[in-house]
Amino acid sequence: MLVTSRAEVIATRRVGAFRHLTLVAADIADVAKPGQFVSAAVGGAASALVGRRTLPIANASPSGTYGGTLEVLVDSDGDAGMRWLAERRAHDEVDLIGPIGRPFPLPATAVDAIVVGVGASAACLSWLSEQLRDRGCRIDLVLGGSDDRHLVGVVEARRIVGNVSVVVPTDVQELPTQLAGAVRHLLRTGDASVVYAAGRAVHLAAVAEVAHPYGVVVQCQIDEEMPCGTGLCGSCEVPVQSKSGDRHSIRCCTEGAVLRADRVRWPLYLQDLSGISTVVTS
């Protein structure tokens, strides 16, 4: 069930190209899980900005000095709405809706897992990795960014996981290919039975394709634009197919954003997003 919260910012700090915000939002924090999002209203009373921005939840603490808190990363180099959020300071308030979407499903028993994330989309992966570690899972983590400023969570991940690969290409267009290469190496040399991935569709498509021959389950958190976060606008449709082969579209914000990679029709989805299919071949 979605909860609306008038959340107070209690802390803010810079993390590379991003602004890390901690907000008091007890009703959302009490039920939030890794892989879910919040939708934030942008613009003040005197602003011309309208609409919302949907952000992955980096962490949630159900209790504490201030009550339940949420953590999010905001791209300071993003559009006007993102910049407005990045400029929030302590005691400012932000209207939030959440938690949005399905969380990452956790395995019932201990397994070997590969966890992959790119940029701000990787914000929740330390949180996810802690939960996997608590279940006895062995974890290899791959973090990517367009440059050093857009790498997220490397220090935290090494504290939790230990084995962390970092992918920063000299040409940003090569990021999907290099990310897929790092995952392929881990699949060849390890015994992973599940891959958890968070990023833009082009990165997830690359990971999904390279993992397919190995028969592992790939759970993807799709971090693309979700203008309303409630399913009403219909602007975040993802083309999918069922096990029986039936093809249809779902709304990423309500029926995603975590989906099994083998359900998504990646070439069509990438074409819908950019007009050009950019799936990386294995």
C-alpha positions as a Python dict, from the first residue, in 0.01 Angstrom:
ca = {
    (1, 'M'): (0, 0, 0),
    (2, 'L'): (133, 342, -94),
    (3, 'V'): (183, 595, 183),
    (4, 'T'): (200, 973, 146),
    (5, 'S'): (446, 1147, 375),
    (6, 'R'): (552, 1507, 429),
    (7, 'A'): (915, 1412, 494),
    (8, 'E'): (1163, 1639, 670),
    (9, 'V'): (1524, 1641, 554),
    (10, 'I'): (1747, 1584, 858),
    (11, 'A'): (2085, 1538, 688),
    (12, 'T'): (2246, 1599, 350),
    (13, 'R'): (2593, 1537, 213),
    (14, 'R'): (2769, 1517, -120),
    (15, 'V'): (2861, 1177, -261),
    (16, 'G'): (3057, 1233, -581),
    (17, 'A'): (2817, 1375, -840),
    (18, 'F'): (2520, 1303, -612),
    (19, 'R'): (2353, 1451, -307),
    (20, 'H'): (2267, 1203, -31),
    (21, 'L'): (1949, 1297, 159),
    (22, 'T'): (1821, 1144, 481),
    (23, 'L'): (1452, 1213, 544),
    (24, 'V'): (1211, 1133, 825),
    (25, 'A'): (928, 928, 674),
    (26, 'A'): (835, 667, 933),
    (27, 'D'): (529, 520, 759),
    (28, 'I'): (732, 448, 444),
    (29, 'A'): (1051, 342, 622),
    (30, 'D'): (863, 85, 830),
    (31, 'V'): (772, -120, 523),
    (32, 'A'): (1036, -29, 259),
    (33, 'K'): (1264, -299, 118),
    (34, 'P'): (1565, -302, -119),
    (35, 'G'): (1457, -249, -478),
    (36, 'Q'): (1169, -14, -403),
    (37, 'F'): (1138, 356, -487),
    (38, 'V'): (984, 676, -356),
    (39, 'S'): (821, 943, -570),
    (40, 'A'): (912, 1299, -466),
    (41, 'A'): (720, 1614, -556),
    (42, 'V'): (948, 1886, -691),
    (43, 'G'): (918, 2264, -685),
    (44, 'G'): (802, 2505, -419),
    (45, 'A'): (505, 2741, -406),
    (46, 'A'): (687, 3003, -613),
    (47, 'S'): (838, 2756, -860),
    (48, 'A'): (726, 2677, -1213),
    (49, 'L'): (836, 2316, -1172),
    (50, 'V'): (562, 2057, -1176),
    (51, 'G'): (555, 1680, -1151),
    (52, 'R'): (750, 1424, -951),
    (53, 'R'): (1081, 1240, -962),
    (54, 'T'): (1107, 874, -867),
    (55, 'L'): (1419, 769, -675),
    (56, 'P'): (1550, 430, -560),
    (57, 'I'): (1551, 397, -181),
    (58, 'A'): (1915, 362, -73),
    (59, 'N'): (1829, 249, 280),
    (60, 'A'): (1549, 257, 534),
    (61, 'S'): (1571, 255, 914),
    (62, 'P'): (1235, 179, 1081),
    (63, 'S'): (1337, 334, 1413),
    (64, 'G'): (1581, 586, 1550),
    (65, 'T'): (1618, 920, 1724),
    (66, 'Y'): (1398, 1091, 1466),
    (67, 'G'): (1169, 798, 1395),
    (68, 'G'): (1183, 600, 1071),
    (69, 'T'): (1417, 743, 809),
    (70, 'L'): (1479, 697, 438),
    (71, 'E'): (1797, 761, 241),
    (72, 'V'): (1803, 857, -128),
    (73, 'L'): (2063, 974, -379),
    (74, 'V'): (1982, 1268, -607),
    (75, 'D'): (2178, 1350, -922),
    (76, 'S'): (2304, 1707, -883),
    (77, 'D'): (2373, 1714, -1258),
    (78, 'G'): (2021, 1603, -1348),
    (79, 'D'): (1723, 1796, -1482),
    (80, 'A'): (1563, 2094, -1307),
    (81, 'G'): (1354, 1872, -1081),
    (82, 'M'): (1652, 1667, -969),
    (83, 'R'): (1854, 1983, -906),
    (84, 'W'): (1570, 2120, -694),
    (85, 'L'): (1578, 1805, -480),
    (86, 'A'): (1958, 1818, -458),
    (87, 'E'): (1934, 2170, -319),
    (88, 'R'): (1719, 2065, -20),
    (89, 'R'): (1881, 2128, 316),
    (90, 'A'): (1815, 2026, 677),
    (91, 'H'): (1459, 2105, 794),
    (92, 'D'): (1326, 2142, 439),
    (93, 'E'): (1025, 1925, 363),
    (94, 'V'): (959, 1703, 61),
    (95, 'D'): (630, 1537, -29),
    (96, 'L'): (693, 1164, -79),
    (97, 'I'): (484, 870, -199),
    (98, 'G'): (608, 518, -136),
    (99, 'P'): (725, 255, -115),
    (100, 'I'): (676, 209, -489),
    (101, 'G'): (701, -121, -674),
    (102, 'R'): (814, -473, -595),
    (103, 'P'): (1134, -527, -393),
    (104, 'F'): (1415, -764, -481),
    (105, 'P'): (1305, -1119, -387),
    (106, 'L'): (1547, -1279, -143),
    (107, 'P'): (1648, -1645, -176),
    (108, 'A'): (1494, -1895, 65),
    (109, 'T'): (1833, -2057, 124),
    (110, 'A'): (2196, -1950, 99),
    (111, 'V'): (2317, -1919, -262),
    (112, 'D'): (2605, -1763, -452),
    (113, 'A'): (2492, -1429, -593),
    (114, 'I'): (2628, -1160, -821),
    (115, 'V'): (2507, -808, -743),
    (116, 'V'): (2547, -543, -1015),
    (117, 'G'): (2470, -170, -1013),
    (118, 'V'): (2542, 146, -1208),
    (119, 'G'): (2558, 502, -1076),
    (120, 'A'): (2280, 617, -843),
    (121, 'S'): (2084, 302, -932),
    (122, 'A'): (2337, 112, -719),
    (123, 'A'): (2232, 308, -410),
    (124, 'C'): (2034, 20, -256),
    (125, 'L'): (2288, -254, -325),
    (126, 'S'): (2478, -229, 4),
    (127, 'W'): (2142, -261, 181),
    (128, 'L'): (2052, -560, -38),
    (129, 'S'): (2395, -716, 13),
    (130, 'E'): (2360, -694, 391),
    (131, 'Q'): (2033, -888, 371),
    (132, 'L'): (2186, -1148, 140),
    (133, 'R'): (2488, -1183, 369),
    (134, 'D'): (2255, -1233, 668),
    (135, 'R'): (2104, -1528, 480),
    (136, 'G'): (2447, -1685, 436),
    (137, 'C'): (2487, -1595, 68),
    (138, 'R'): (2827, -1558, -93),
    (139, 'I'): (2831, -1231, -289),
    (140, 'D'): (3037, -1089, -575),
    (141, 'L'): (2956, -724, -641),
    (142, 'V'): (3012, -523, -960),
    (143, 'L'): (2976, -145, -947),
    (144, 'G'): (2991, 76, -1255),
    (145, 'G'): (2982, 445, -1331),
    (146, 'S'): (3033, 676, -1626),
    (147, 'D'): (3327, 823, -1432),
    (148, 'D'): (3467, 823, -1078),
    (149, 'R'): (3214, 1087, -965),
    (150, 'H'): (2928, 858, -1064),
    (151, 'L'): (3049, 550, -874),
    (152, 'V'): (2831, 476, -572),
    (153, 'G'): (2884, 258, -266),
    (154, 'V'): (3231, 118, -328),
    (155, 'V'): (3361, 174, 27),
    (156, 'E'): (3041, 45, 190),
    (157, 'A'): (3032, -256, -40),
    (158, 'R'): (3389, -358, 41),
    (159, 'R'): (3304, -343, 411),
    (160, 'I'): (3004, -571, 360),
    (161, 'V'): (3106, -797, 72),
    (162, 'G'): (3482, -784, 36),
    (163, 'N'): (3495, -889, -331),
    (164, 'V'): (3402, -580, -537),
    (165, 'S'): (3479, -516, -905),
    (166, 'V'): (3472, -156, -1029),
    (167, 'V'): (3397, -66, -1391),
    (168, 'V'): (3475, 290, -1508),
    (169, 'P'): (3518, 305, -1888),
    (170, 'T'): (3719, 569, -2071),
    (171, 'D'): (3426, 592, -2315),
    (172, 'V'): (3082, 599, -2149),
    (173, 'Q'): (2936, 417, -2451),
    (174, 'E'): (3147, 117, -2355),
    (175, 'L'): (3002, 90, -2003),
    (176, 'P'): (2734, -172, -2089),
    (177, 'T'): (2992, -389, -2268),
    (178, 'Q'): (3249, -368, -1989),
    (179, 'L'): (2983, -427, -1724),
    (180, 'A'): (2868, -738, -1910),
    (181, 'G'): (3230, -853, -1936),
    (182, 'A'): (3279, -830, -1559),
    (183, 'V'): (2961, -1032, -1499),
    (184, 'R'): (3060, -1292, -1761),
    (185, 'H'): (3394, -1342, -1586),
    (186, 'L'): (3223, -1404, -1251),
    (187, 'L'): (2975, -1645, -1408),
    (188, 'R'): (3255, -1839, -1575),
    (189, 'T'): (3471, -1865, -1265),
    (190, 'G'): (3206, -1898, -994),
    (191, 'D'): (2888, -2084, -902),
    (192, 'A'): (2634, -1801, -892),
    (193, 'S'): (2273, -1906, -935),
    (194, 'V'): (2120, -1557, -922),
    (195, 'V'): (2215, -1210, -1042),
    (196, 'Y'): (2068, -896, -889),
    (197, 'A'): (2109, -590, -1111),
    (198, 'A'): (2009, -224, -1079),
    (199, 'G'): (2049, 36, -1351),
    (200, 'R'): (1921, 188, -1671),
    (201, 'A'): (1765, -45, -1927),
    (202, 'V'): (2072, -44, -2152),
    (203, 'H'): (2289, -175, -1867),
    (204, 'L'): (2034, -432, -1756),
    (205, 'A'): (1987, -559, -2111),
    (206, 'A'): (2361, -617, -2138),
    (207, 'V'): (2373, -809, -1809),
    (208, 'A'): (2064, -1012, -1901),
    (209, 'E'): (2206, -1116, -2238),
    (210, 'V'): (2546, -1219, -2106),
    (211, 'A'): (2386, -1417, -1821),
    (212, 'H'): (2134, -1602, -2039),
    (213, 'P'): (2365, -1886, -2157),
    (214, 'Y'): (2450, -1971, -1796),
    (215, 'G'): (2086, -2032, -1700),
    (216, 'V'): (2096, -1811, -1391),
    (217, 'V'): (1799, -1610, -1269),
    (218, 'V'): (1849, -1236, -1322),
    (219, 'Q'): (1641, -998, -1110),
    (220, 'C'): (1649, -644, -1252),
    (221, 'Q'): (1559, -316, -1084),
    (222, 'I'): (1472, -91, -1380),
    (223, 'D'): (1568, 268, -1301),
    (224, 'E'): (1408, 464, -1583),
    (225, 'E'): (1182, 769, -1568),
    (226, 'M'): (855, 712, -1380),
    (227, 'P'): (686, 1053, -1397),
    (228, 'C'): (404, 999, -1147),
    (229, 'G'): (509, 690, -953),
    (230, 'T'): (148, 583, -905),
    (231, 'G'): (66, 410, -1233),
    (232, 'L'): (-181, 677, -1341),
    (233, 'C'): (15, 846, -1620),
    (234, 'G'): (108, 527, -1807),
    (235, 'S'): (442, 675, -1914),
    (236, 'C'): (667, 399, -1780),
    (237, 'E'): (540, 97, -1971),
    (238, 'V'): (772, -200, -2014),
    (239, 'P'): (705, -463, -2284),
    (240, 'V'): (707, -811, -2131),
    (241, 'Q'): (600, -1164, -2204),
    (242, 'S'): (456, -1433, -1980),
    (243, 'K'): (581, -1790, -1944),
    (244, 'S'): (315, -1895, -2196),
    (245, 'G'): (452, -1645, -2447),
    (246, 'D'): (171, -1391, -2421),
    (247, 'R'): (303, -1040, -2486),
    (248, 'H'): (178, -726, -2319),
    (249, 'S'): (302, -418, -2133),
    (250, 'I'): (320, -343, -1762),
    (251, 'R'): (372, -19, -1571),
    (252, 'C'): (721, -14, -1428),
    (253, 'C'): (625, 181, -1115),
    (254, 'T'): (343, -48, -1003),
    (255, 'E'): (419, -390, -1154),
    (256, 'G'): (800, -345, -1153),
    (257, 'A'): (1037, -198, -1103),
    (258, 'V'): (1205, -529, -1010),
    (259, 'L'): (1139, -783, -1284),
    (260, 'R'): (1292, -1110, -1395),
    (261, 'A'): (1511, -1033, -1692),
    (262, 'D'): (1365, -1317, -1897),
    (263, 'R'): (1023, -1148, -1885),
    (264, 'V'): (1139, -822, -2045),
    (265, 'R'): (1147, -784, -2423),
    (266, 'W'): (1473, -592, -2414),
    (267, 'P'): (1521, -502, -2784),
    (268, 'L'): (1169, -357, -2804),
    (269, 'Y'): (1206, -180, -2471),
    (270, 'L'): (1535, -17, -2571),
    (271, 'Q'): (1382, 85, -2901),
    (272, 'D'): (1087, 241, -2717),
    (273, 'L'): (1326, 435, -2493),
    (274, 'S'): (1572, 559, -2753),
    (275, 'G'): (1461, 459, -3099),
    (276, 'I'): (1771, 240, -3137),
    (277, 'S'): (1821, -110, -3003),
    (278, 'T'): (2150, -120, -2813),
    (279, 'V'): (2150, -469, -2665),
    (280, 'V'): (2505, -593, -2612),
    (281, 'T'): (2573, -932, -2764),
    (282, 'S'): (2765, -1194, -2575),
}
